[in-house]
């Protein structure tokens, strides 16, 4: 169930970092998609499957610096547009990244809404506390090539989102 707690903003950071590390061609060591599809991560034309959840003590998000030098990771924050970006600076090694668009392999409609009695609400008042979400199985493949055009890494990422009912 969805409960109040730390989150949202924390996972937005891990998701943004995941996307930056993917595009930089860095090996993804540990990544887990969210339990259910979060519409926020699909805004701006992004398909499902490009999110990374974090929550202490786990799951975590980890990537590896396999470049010949250090990497400087710098954030760019545009408060007016409410946007966060990561920029990676380091020694260029000529790698090239090819990433296919995530494919939805299957979808499952959300279950019927759940109604939970709340004795704190006045009689006859119904309050929506959670939105419904479609379930989906999603995958995409990323290929990383070295400077001499040799395939360095090919990895398929999978996300399995559970369908989620609206809760009133």
JSON list of N, CA and C in Angstrom, two decimals, residues 38-67:
[
{"chain": "A", "resi": 38, "resn": "UNK", "atom": "N", "xyz": [4.60, 4.92, -12.06]},
{"chain": "A", "resi": 38, "resn": "UNK", "atom": "CA", "xyz": [4.44, 6.25, -11.50]},
{"chain": "A", "resi": 38, "resn": "UNK", "atom": "C", "xyz": [4.37, 7.21, -12.68]},
{"chain": "A", "resi": 39, "resn": "UNK", "atom": "N", "xyz": [3.21, 7.80, -12.89]},
{"chain": "A", "resi": 39, "resn": "UNK", "atom": "CA", "xyz": [2.98, 8.66, -14.05]},
{"chain": "A", "resi": 39, "resn": "UNK", "atom": "C", "xyz": [3.97, 9.79, -14.18]},
{"chain": "A", "resi": 40, "resn": "UNK", "atom": "N", "xyz": [4.47, 10.28, -13.06]},
{"chain": "A", "resi": 40, "resn": "UNK", "atom": "CA", "xyz": [5.41, 11.39, -13.08]},
{"chain": "A", "resi": 40, "resn": "UNK", "atom": "C", "xyz": [6.64, 11.07, -13.92]},
{"chain": "A", "resi": 41, "resn": "UNK", "atom": "N", "xyz": [7.09, 9.82, -13.90]},
{"chain": "A", "resi": 41, "resn": "UNK", "atom": "CA", "xyz": [8.29, 9.44, -14.63]},
{"chain": "A", "resi": 41, "resn": "UNK", "atom": "C", "xyz": [8.03, 9.23, -16.12]},
{"chain": "A", "resi": 42, "resn": "UNK", "atom": "N", "xyz": [6.78, 9.29, -16.52]},
{"chain": "A", "resi": 42, "resn": "UNK", "atom": "CA", "xyz": [6.43, 9.13, -17.92]},
{"chain": "A", "resi": 42, "resn": "UNK", "atom": "C", "xyz": [6.03, 10.46, -18.56]},
{"chain": "A", "resi": 43, "resn": "UNK", "atom": "N", "xyz": [6.20, 11.55, -17.83]},
{"chain": "A", "resi": 43, "resn": "UNK", "atom": "CA", "xyz": [5.90, 12.87, -18.38]},
{"chain": "A", "resi": 43, "resn": "UNK", "atom": "C", "xyz": [7.00, 13.28, -19.35]},
{"chain": "A", "resi": 44, "resn": "UNK", "atom": "N", "xyz": [6.67, 14.15, -20.26]},
{"chain": "A", "resi": 44, "resn": "UNK", "atom": "CA", "xyz": [7.66, 14.65, -21.21]},
{"chain": "A", "resi": 44, "resn": "UNK", "atom": "C", "xyz": [7.99, 13.67, -22.30]},
{"chain": "A", "resi": 45, "resn": "UNK", "atom": "N", "xyz": [7.10, 12.69, -22.54]},
{"chain": "A", "resi": 45, "resn": "UNK", "atom": "CA", "xyz": [7.33, 11.74, -23.61]},
{"chain": "A", "resi": 45, "resn": "UNK", "atom": "C", "xyz": [8.16, 10.54, -23.24]},
{"chain": "A", "resi": 46, "resn": "UNK", "atom": "N", "xyz": [8.55, 10.41, -21.97]},
{"chain": "A", "resi": 46, "resn": "UNK", "atom": "CA", "xyz": [9.32, 9.24, -21.55]},
{"chain": "A", "resi": 46, "resn": "UNK", "atom": "C", "xyz": [8.40, 8.03, -21.44]},
{"chain": "A", "resi": 47, "resn": "UNK", "atom": "N", "xyz": [8.82, 6.90, -22.00]},
{"chain": "A", "resi": 47, "resn": "UNK", "atom": "CA", "xyz": [8.02, 5.68, -21.86]},
{"chain": "A", "resi": 47, "resn": "UNK", "atom": "C", "xyz": [8.27, 5.05, -20.48]},
{"chain": "A", "resi": 48, "resn": "UNK", "atom": "N", "xyz": [7.43, 4.11, -20.07]},
{"chain": "A", "resi": 48, "resn": "UNK", "atom": "CA", "xyz": [7.71, 3.42, -18.81]},
{"chain": "A", "resi": 48, "resn": "UNK", "atom": "C", "xyz": [8.98, 2.57, -18.96]},
{"chain": "A", "resi": 49, "resn": "UNK", "atom": "N", "xyz": [9.60, 2.27, -17.84]},
{"chain": "A", "resi": 49, "resn": "UNK", "atom": "CA", "xyz": [10.78, 1.41, -17.84]},
{"chain": "A", "resi": 49, "resn": "UNK", "atom": "C", "xyz": [12.09, 2.12, -17.63]},
{"chain": "A", "resi": 50, "resn": "UNK", "atom": "N", "xyz": [12.06, 3.45, -17.52]},
{"chain": "A", "resi": 50, "resn": "UNK", "atom": "CA", "xyz": [13.30, 4.22, -17.35]},
{"chain": "A", "resi": 50, "resn": "UNK", "atom": "C", "xyz": [13.41, 4.82, -15.96]},
{"chain": "A", "resi": 51, "resn": "UNK", "atom": "N", "xyz": [12.85, 4.15, -14.96]},
{"chain": "A", "resi": 51, "resn": "UNK", "atom": "CA", "xyz": [12.90, 4.65, -13.59]},
{"chain": "A", "resi": 51, "resn": "UNK", "atom": "C", "xyz": [13.80, 3.76, -12.73]},
{"chain": "A", "resi": 52, "resn": "UNK", "atom": "N", "xyz": [14.24, 4.31, -11.63]},
{"chain": "A", "resi": 52, "resn": "UNK", "atom": "CA", "xyz": [15.07, 3.57, -10.67]},
{"chain": "A", "resi": 52, "resn": "UNK", "atom": "C", "xyz": [14.63, 3.98, -9.27]},
{"chain": "A", "resi": 53, "resn": "UNK", "atom": "N", "xyz": [14.15, 3.02, -8.51]},
{"chain": "A", "resi": 53, "resn": "UNK", "atom": "CA", "xyz": [13.69, 3.32, -7.16]},
{"chain": "A", "resi": 53, "resn": "UNK", "atom": "C", "xyz": [14.80, 3.09, -6.15]},
{"chain": "A", "resi": 54, "resn": "UNK", "atom": "N", "xyz": [14.79, 3.87, -5.11]},
{"chain": "A", "resi": 54, "resn": "UNK", "atom": "CA", "xyz": [15.70, 3.69, -3.98]},
{"chain": "A", "resi": 54, "resn": "UNK", "atom": "C", "xyz": [14.90, 3.82, -2.70]},
{"chain": "A", "resi": 55, "resn": "UNK", "atom": "N", "xyz": [15.30, 3.04, -1.71]},
{"chain": "A", "resi": 55, "resn": "UNK", "atom": "CA", "xyz": [14.65, 3.10, -0.41]},
{"chain": "A", "resi": 55, "resn": "UNK", "atom": "C", "xyz": [15.57, 2.40, 0.59]},
{"chain": "A", "resi": 56, "resn": "UNK", "atom": "N", "xyz": [15.91, 3.07, 1.69]},
{"chain": "A", "resi": 56, "resn": "UNK", "atom": "CA", "xyz": [16.85, 2.44, 2.63]},
{"chain": "A", "resi": 56, "resn": "UNK", "atom": "C", "xyz": [16.22, 1.26, 3.37]},
{"chain": "A", "resi": 57, "resn": "UNK", "atom": "N", "xyz": [16.91, 0.18, 3.61]},
{"chain": "A", "resi": 57, "resn": "UNK", "atom": "CA", "xyz": [18.30, -0.08, 3.24]},
{"chain": "A", "resi": 57, "resn": "UNK", "atom": "C", "xyz": [18.44, -0.59, 1.80]},
{"chain": "A", "resi": 58, "resn": "UNK", "atom": "N", "xyz": [17.37, -1.02, 1.17]},
{"chain": "A", "resi": 58, "resn": "UNK", "atom": "CA", "xyz": [17.42, -1.42, -0.23]},
{"chain": "A", "resi": 58, "resn": "UNK", "atom": "C", "xyz": [15.99, -1.37, -0.76]},
{"chain": "A", "resi": 59, "resn": "UNK", "atom": "N", "xyz": [15.75, -1.25, -2.01]},
{"chain": "A", "resi": 59, "resn": "UNK", "atom": "CA", "xyz": [16.67, -1.33, -3.12]},
{"chain": "A", "resi": 59, "resn": "UNK", "atom": "C", "xyz": [17.54, -0.08, -3.25]},
{"chain": "A", "resi": 60, "resn": "UNK", "atom": "N", "xyz": [18.60, -0.22, -4.03]},
{"chain": "A", "resi": 60, "resn": "UNK", "atom": "CA", "xyz": [19.53, 0.87, -4.24]},
{"chain": "A", "resi": 60, "resn": "UNK", "atom": "C", "xyz": [19.78, 1.01, -5.75]},
{"chain": "A", "resi": 61, "resn": "UNK", "atom": "N", "xyz": [20.40, 2.09, -6.12]},
{"chain": "A", "resi": 61, "resn": "UNK", "atom": "CA", "xyz": [20.82, 2.29, -7.50]},
{"chain": "A", "resi": 61, "resn": "UNK", "atom": "C", "xyz": [22.33, 2.49, -7.50]},
{"chain": "A", "resi": 62, "resn": "UNK", "atom": "N", "xyz": [23.02, 1.70, -8.33]},
{"chain": "A", "resi": 62, "resn": "UNK", "atom": "CA", "xyz": [24.48, 1.79, -8.40]},
{"chain": "A", "resi": 62, "resn": "UNK", "atom": "C", "xyz": [24.92, 1.66, -9.85]},
{"chain": "A", "resi": 63, "resn": "UNK", "atom": "N", "xyz": [25.91, 2.46, -10.22]},
{"chain": "A", "resi": 63, "resn": "UNK", "atom": "CA", "xyz": [26.57, 2.31, -11.51]},
{"chain": "A", "resi": 63, "resn": "UNK", "atom": "C", "xyz": [28.07, 2.36, -11.27]},
{"chain": "A", "resi": 64, "resn": "UNK", "atom": "N", "xyz": [28.83, 1.93, -12.28]},
{"chain": "A", "resi": 64, "resn": "UNK", "atom": "CA", "xyz": [30.28, 1.83, -12.13]},
{"chain": "A", "resi": 64, "resn": "UNK", "atom": "C", "xyz": [30.99, 2.77, -13.10]},
{"chain": "A", "resi": 65, "resn": "UNK", "atom": "N", "xyz": [32.02, 3.42, -12.62]},
{"chain": "A", "resi": 65, "resn": "UNK", "atom": "CA", "xyz": [32.87, 4.23, -13.48]},
{"chain": "A", "resi": 65, "resn": "UNK", "atom": "C", "xyz": [33.93, 3.30, -14.07]},
{"chain": "A", "resi": 66, "resn": "UNK", "atom": "N", "xyz": [33.74, 2.92, -15.32]},
{"chain": "A", "resi": 66, "resn": "UNK", "atom": "CA", "xyz": [34.72, 2.06, -15.98]},
{"chain": "A", "resi": 66, "resn": "UNK", "atom": "C", "xyz": [35.53, 2.86, -17.02]},
{"chain": "A", "resi": 67, "resn": "UNK", "atom": "N", "xyz": [35.54, 4.19, -16.86]},
{"chain": "A", "resi": 67, "resn": "UNK", "atom": "CA", "xyz": [36.33, 5.04, -17.75]},
{"chain": "A", "resi": 67, "resn": "UNK", "atom": "C", "xyz": [37.77, 5.08, -17.25]}
]
